[in-house]
mmCIF file of C-alpha atoms in Angstrom:
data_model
loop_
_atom_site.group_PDB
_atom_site.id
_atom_site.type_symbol
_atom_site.label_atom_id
_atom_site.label_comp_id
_atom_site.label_asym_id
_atom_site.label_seq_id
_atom_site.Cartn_x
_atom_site.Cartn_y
_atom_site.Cartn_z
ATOM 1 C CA UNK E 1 13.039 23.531 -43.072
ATOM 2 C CA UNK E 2 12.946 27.137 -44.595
ATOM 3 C CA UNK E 3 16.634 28.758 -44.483
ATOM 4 C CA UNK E 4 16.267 31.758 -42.191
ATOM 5 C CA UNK E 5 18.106 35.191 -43.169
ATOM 6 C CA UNK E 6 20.412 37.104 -40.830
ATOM 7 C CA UNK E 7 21.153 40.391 -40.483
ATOM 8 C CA UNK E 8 24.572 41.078 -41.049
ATOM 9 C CA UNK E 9 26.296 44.146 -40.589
ATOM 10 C CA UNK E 10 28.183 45.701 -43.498
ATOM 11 C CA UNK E 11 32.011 46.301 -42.426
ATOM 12 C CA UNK E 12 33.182 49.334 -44.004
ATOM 13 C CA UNK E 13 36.223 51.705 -43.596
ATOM 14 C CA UNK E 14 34.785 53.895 -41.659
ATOM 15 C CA UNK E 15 33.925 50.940 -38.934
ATOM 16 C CA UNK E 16 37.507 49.624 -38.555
ATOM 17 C CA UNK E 17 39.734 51.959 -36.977
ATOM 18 C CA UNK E 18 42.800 51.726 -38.101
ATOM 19 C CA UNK E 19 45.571 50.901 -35.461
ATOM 20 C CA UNK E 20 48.395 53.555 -34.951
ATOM 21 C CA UNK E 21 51.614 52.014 -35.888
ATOM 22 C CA UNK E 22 54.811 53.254 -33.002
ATOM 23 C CA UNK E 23 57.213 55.513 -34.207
ATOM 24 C CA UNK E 24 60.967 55.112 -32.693
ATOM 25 C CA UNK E 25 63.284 57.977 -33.361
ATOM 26 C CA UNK E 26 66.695 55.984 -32.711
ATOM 27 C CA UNK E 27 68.635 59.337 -31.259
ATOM 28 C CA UNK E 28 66.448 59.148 -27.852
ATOM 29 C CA UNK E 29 65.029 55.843 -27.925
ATOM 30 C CA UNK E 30 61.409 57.921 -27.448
ATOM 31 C CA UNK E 31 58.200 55.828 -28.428
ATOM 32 C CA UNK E 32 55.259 57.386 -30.358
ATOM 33 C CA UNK E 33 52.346 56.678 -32.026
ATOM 34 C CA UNK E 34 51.675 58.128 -35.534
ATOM 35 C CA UNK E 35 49.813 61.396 -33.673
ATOM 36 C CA UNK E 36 53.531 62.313 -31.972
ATOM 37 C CA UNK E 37 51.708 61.372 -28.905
ATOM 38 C CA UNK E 38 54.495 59.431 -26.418
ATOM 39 C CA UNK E 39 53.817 55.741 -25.954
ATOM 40 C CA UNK E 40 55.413 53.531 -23.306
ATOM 41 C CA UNK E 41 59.075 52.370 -23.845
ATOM 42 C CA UNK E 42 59.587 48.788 -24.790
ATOM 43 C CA UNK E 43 59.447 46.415 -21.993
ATOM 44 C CA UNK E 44 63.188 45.734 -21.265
ATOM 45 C CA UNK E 45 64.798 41.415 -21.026
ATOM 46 C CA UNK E 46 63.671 39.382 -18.203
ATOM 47 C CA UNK E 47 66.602 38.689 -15.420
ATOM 48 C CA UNK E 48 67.671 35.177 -17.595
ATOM 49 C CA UNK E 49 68.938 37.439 -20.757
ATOM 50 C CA UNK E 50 70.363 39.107 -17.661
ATOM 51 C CA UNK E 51 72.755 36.876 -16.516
ATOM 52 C CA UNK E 52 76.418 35.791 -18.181
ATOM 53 C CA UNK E 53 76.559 33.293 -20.950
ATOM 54 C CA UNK E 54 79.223 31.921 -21.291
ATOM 55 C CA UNK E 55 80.599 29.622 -24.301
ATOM 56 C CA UNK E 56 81.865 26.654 -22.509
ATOM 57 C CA UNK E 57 81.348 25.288 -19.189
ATOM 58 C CA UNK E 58 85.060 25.143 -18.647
ATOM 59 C CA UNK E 59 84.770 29.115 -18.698
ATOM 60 C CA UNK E 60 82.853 29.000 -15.810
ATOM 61 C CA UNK E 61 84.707 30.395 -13.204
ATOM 62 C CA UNK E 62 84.276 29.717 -9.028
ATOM 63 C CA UNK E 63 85.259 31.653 -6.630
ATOM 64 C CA UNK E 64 88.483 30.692 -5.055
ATOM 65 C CA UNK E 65 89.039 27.663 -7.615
ATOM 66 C CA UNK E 66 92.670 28.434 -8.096
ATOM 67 C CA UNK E 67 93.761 28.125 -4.604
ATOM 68 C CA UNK E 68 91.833 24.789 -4.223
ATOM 69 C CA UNK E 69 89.947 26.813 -1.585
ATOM 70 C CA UNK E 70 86.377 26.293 -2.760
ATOM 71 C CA UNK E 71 84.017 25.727 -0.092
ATOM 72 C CA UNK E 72 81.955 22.521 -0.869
ATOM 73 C CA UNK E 73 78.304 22.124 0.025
ATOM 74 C CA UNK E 74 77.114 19.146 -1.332
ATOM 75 C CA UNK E 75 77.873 15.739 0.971
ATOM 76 C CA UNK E 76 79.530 12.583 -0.456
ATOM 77 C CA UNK E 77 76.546 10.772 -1.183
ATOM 78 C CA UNK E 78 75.068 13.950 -3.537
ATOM 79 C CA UNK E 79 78.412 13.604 -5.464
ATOM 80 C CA UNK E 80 77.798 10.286 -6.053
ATOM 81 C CA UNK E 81 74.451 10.276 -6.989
ATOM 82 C CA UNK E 82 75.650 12.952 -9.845
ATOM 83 C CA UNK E 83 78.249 10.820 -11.043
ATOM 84 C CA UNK E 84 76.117 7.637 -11.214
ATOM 85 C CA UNK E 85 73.516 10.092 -13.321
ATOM 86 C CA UNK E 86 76.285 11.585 -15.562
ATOM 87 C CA UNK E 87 77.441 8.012 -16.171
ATOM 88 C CA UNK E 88 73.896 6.770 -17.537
ATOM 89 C CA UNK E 89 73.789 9.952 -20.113
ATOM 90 C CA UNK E 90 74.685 8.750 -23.697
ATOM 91 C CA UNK E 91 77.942 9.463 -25.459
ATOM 92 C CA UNK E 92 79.605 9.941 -21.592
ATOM 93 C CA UNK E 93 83.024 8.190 -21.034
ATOM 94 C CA UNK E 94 84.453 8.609 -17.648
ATOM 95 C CA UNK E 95 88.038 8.539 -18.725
ATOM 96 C CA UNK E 96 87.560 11.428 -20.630
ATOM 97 C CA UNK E 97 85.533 13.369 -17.863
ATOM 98 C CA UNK E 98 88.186 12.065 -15.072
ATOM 99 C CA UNK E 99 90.915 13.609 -17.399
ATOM 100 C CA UNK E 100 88.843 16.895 -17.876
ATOM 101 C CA UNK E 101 87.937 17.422 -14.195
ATOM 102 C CA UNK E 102 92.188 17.541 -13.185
ATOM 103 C CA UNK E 103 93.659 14.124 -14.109
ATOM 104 C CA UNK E 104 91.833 12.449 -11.397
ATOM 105 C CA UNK E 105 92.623 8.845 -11.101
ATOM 106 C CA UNK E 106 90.471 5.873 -12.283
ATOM 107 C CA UNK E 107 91.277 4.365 -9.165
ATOM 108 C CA UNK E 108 90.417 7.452 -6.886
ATOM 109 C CA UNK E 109 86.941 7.365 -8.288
ATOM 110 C CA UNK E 110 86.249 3.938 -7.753
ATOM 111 C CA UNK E 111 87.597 4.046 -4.027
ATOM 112 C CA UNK E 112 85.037 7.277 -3.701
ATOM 113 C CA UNK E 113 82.297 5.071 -5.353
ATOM 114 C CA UNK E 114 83.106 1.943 -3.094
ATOM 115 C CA UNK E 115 82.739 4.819 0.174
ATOM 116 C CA UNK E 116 79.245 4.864 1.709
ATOM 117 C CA UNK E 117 77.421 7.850 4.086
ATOM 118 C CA UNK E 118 77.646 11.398 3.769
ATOM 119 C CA UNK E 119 81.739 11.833 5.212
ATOM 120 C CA UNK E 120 82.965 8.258 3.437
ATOM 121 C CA UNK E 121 85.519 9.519 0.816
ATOM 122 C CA UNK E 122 85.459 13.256 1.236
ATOM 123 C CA UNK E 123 89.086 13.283 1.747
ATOM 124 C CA UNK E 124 89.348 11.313 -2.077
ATOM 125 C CA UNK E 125 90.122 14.178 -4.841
ATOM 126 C CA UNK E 126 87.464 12.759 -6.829
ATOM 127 C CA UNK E 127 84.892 14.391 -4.553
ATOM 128 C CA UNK E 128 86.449 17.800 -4.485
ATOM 129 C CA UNK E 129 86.935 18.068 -8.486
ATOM 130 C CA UNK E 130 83.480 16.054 -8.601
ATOM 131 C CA UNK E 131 81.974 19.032 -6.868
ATOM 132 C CA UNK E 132 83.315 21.610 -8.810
ATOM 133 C CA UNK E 133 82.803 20.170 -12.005
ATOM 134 C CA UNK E 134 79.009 19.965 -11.094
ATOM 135 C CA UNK E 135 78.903 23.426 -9.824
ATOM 136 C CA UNK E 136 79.921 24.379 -12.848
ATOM 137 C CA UNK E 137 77.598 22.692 -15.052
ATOM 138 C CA UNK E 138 74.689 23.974 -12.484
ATOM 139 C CA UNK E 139 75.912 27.551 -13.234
ATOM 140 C CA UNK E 140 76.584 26.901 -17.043
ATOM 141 C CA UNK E 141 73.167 25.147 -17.138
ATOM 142 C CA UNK E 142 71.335 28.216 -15.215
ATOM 143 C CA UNK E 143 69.963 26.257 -12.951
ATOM 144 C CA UNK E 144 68.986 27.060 -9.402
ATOM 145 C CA UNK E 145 70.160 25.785 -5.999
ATOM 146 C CA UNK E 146 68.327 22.927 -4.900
ATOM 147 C CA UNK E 147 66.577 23.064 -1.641
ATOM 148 C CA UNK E 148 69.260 20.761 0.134
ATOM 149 C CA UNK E 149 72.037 22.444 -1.239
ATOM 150 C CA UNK E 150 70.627 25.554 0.735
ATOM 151 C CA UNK E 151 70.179 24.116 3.860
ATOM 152 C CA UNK E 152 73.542 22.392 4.064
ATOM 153 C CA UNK E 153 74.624 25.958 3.386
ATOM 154 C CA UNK E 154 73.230 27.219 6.546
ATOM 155 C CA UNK E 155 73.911 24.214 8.272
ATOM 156 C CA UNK E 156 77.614 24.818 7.069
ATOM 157 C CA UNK E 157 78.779 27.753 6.434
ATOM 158 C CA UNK E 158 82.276 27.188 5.380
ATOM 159 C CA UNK E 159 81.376 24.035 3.691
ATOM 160 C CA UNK E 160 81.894 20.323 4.582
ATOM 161 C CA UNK E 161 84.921 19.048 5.204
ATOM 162 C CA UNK E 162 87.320 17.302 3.046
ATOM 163 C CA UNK E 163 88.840 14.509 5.308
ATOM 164 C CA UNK E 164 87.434 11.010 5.839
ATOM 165 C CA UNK E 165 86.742 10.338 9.704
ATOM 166 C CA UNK E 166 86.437 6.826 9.482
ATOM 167 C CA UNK E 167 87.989 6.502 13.094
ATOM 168 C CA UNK E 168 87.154 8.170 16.420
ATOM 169 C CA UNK E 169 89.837 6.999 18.751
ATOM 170 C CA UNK E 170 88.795 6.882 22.257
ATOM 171 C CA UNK E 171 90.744 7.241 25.614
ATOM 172 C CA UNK E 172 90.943 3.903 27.398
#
């Protein structure tokens, strides 16, 4: 088979434009091209760069965490579920964490771990100081609300309750 020629076209200087390269004069902060022609300002962060960073999640601060007043929105079984998860990651040891969250006691946590439904244990400290540790990390972490955590927020305005009803005593 013959070897068929193609017309290529020659690529010169005076086919590629060169582009203009932006000029920033530092005193205004004014974009423009080589011409002196104004150009668009830079496009400024997105809303992550935005929000605080912060070094540690112990400098996370919630509102009304030094009176103990902290509404809490996520039910007894949630907190459990995220202590059963933070138990499984690698390197964790729950003395260390109990210790870190407010000196809670071994024993506390295992009587909230032994409680079942969505009220068993919410008078136990573990789930208060549970719940704030893991608001923390969620705010730390940049992560968003999830979906149940916003409808138990309408559902509850001022948060759940932190007392065990175990007991409904009726009249006889």
């Amino acid at each position: 088979m013959p070897a068929t020629r193609r017309k290529v076209k020659a690529v010169t200087k005076e086919t590629v434009a060169p582009e203009p390269v932006p000029v920033v004069d530092a005193a205004d902060q004014q974009v423009s091209d080589v011409d002196g022609e104004e150009v668009a300002p830079p496009k400024k962060k997105s809303k992550k760069d935005d929000k605080p960073k912060y070094d540690s999640l112990w400098d996370v601060v919630i509102e009304g965490e030094e009176e103990d007043q902290v509404p809490v929105y996520d039910d007894c079984n949630e907190i459990r579920r995220k202590i059963r998860a933070l138990q499984k990651e690698p390197g964790h040891k729950i003395t260390h964490w109990l210790k870190a969250i407010g000196n809670v006691n071994s024993n506390s946590l295992t009587q909230f771990m032994k409680q079942t439904g969505a009220n068993g244990g919410a008078g136990n400290q573990a789930y208060y100081k549970g719940y704030i540790y893991f608001e923390k990390r969620r705010i730390f972490e940049g992560k968003k609300k999830s979906t149940k955590r916003i409808s138990n927020e309408a559902a509850h305005p001022n948060g759940f309750k932190l007392q065990t009803r175990t007991y409904v005593w009726m009249p006889a």
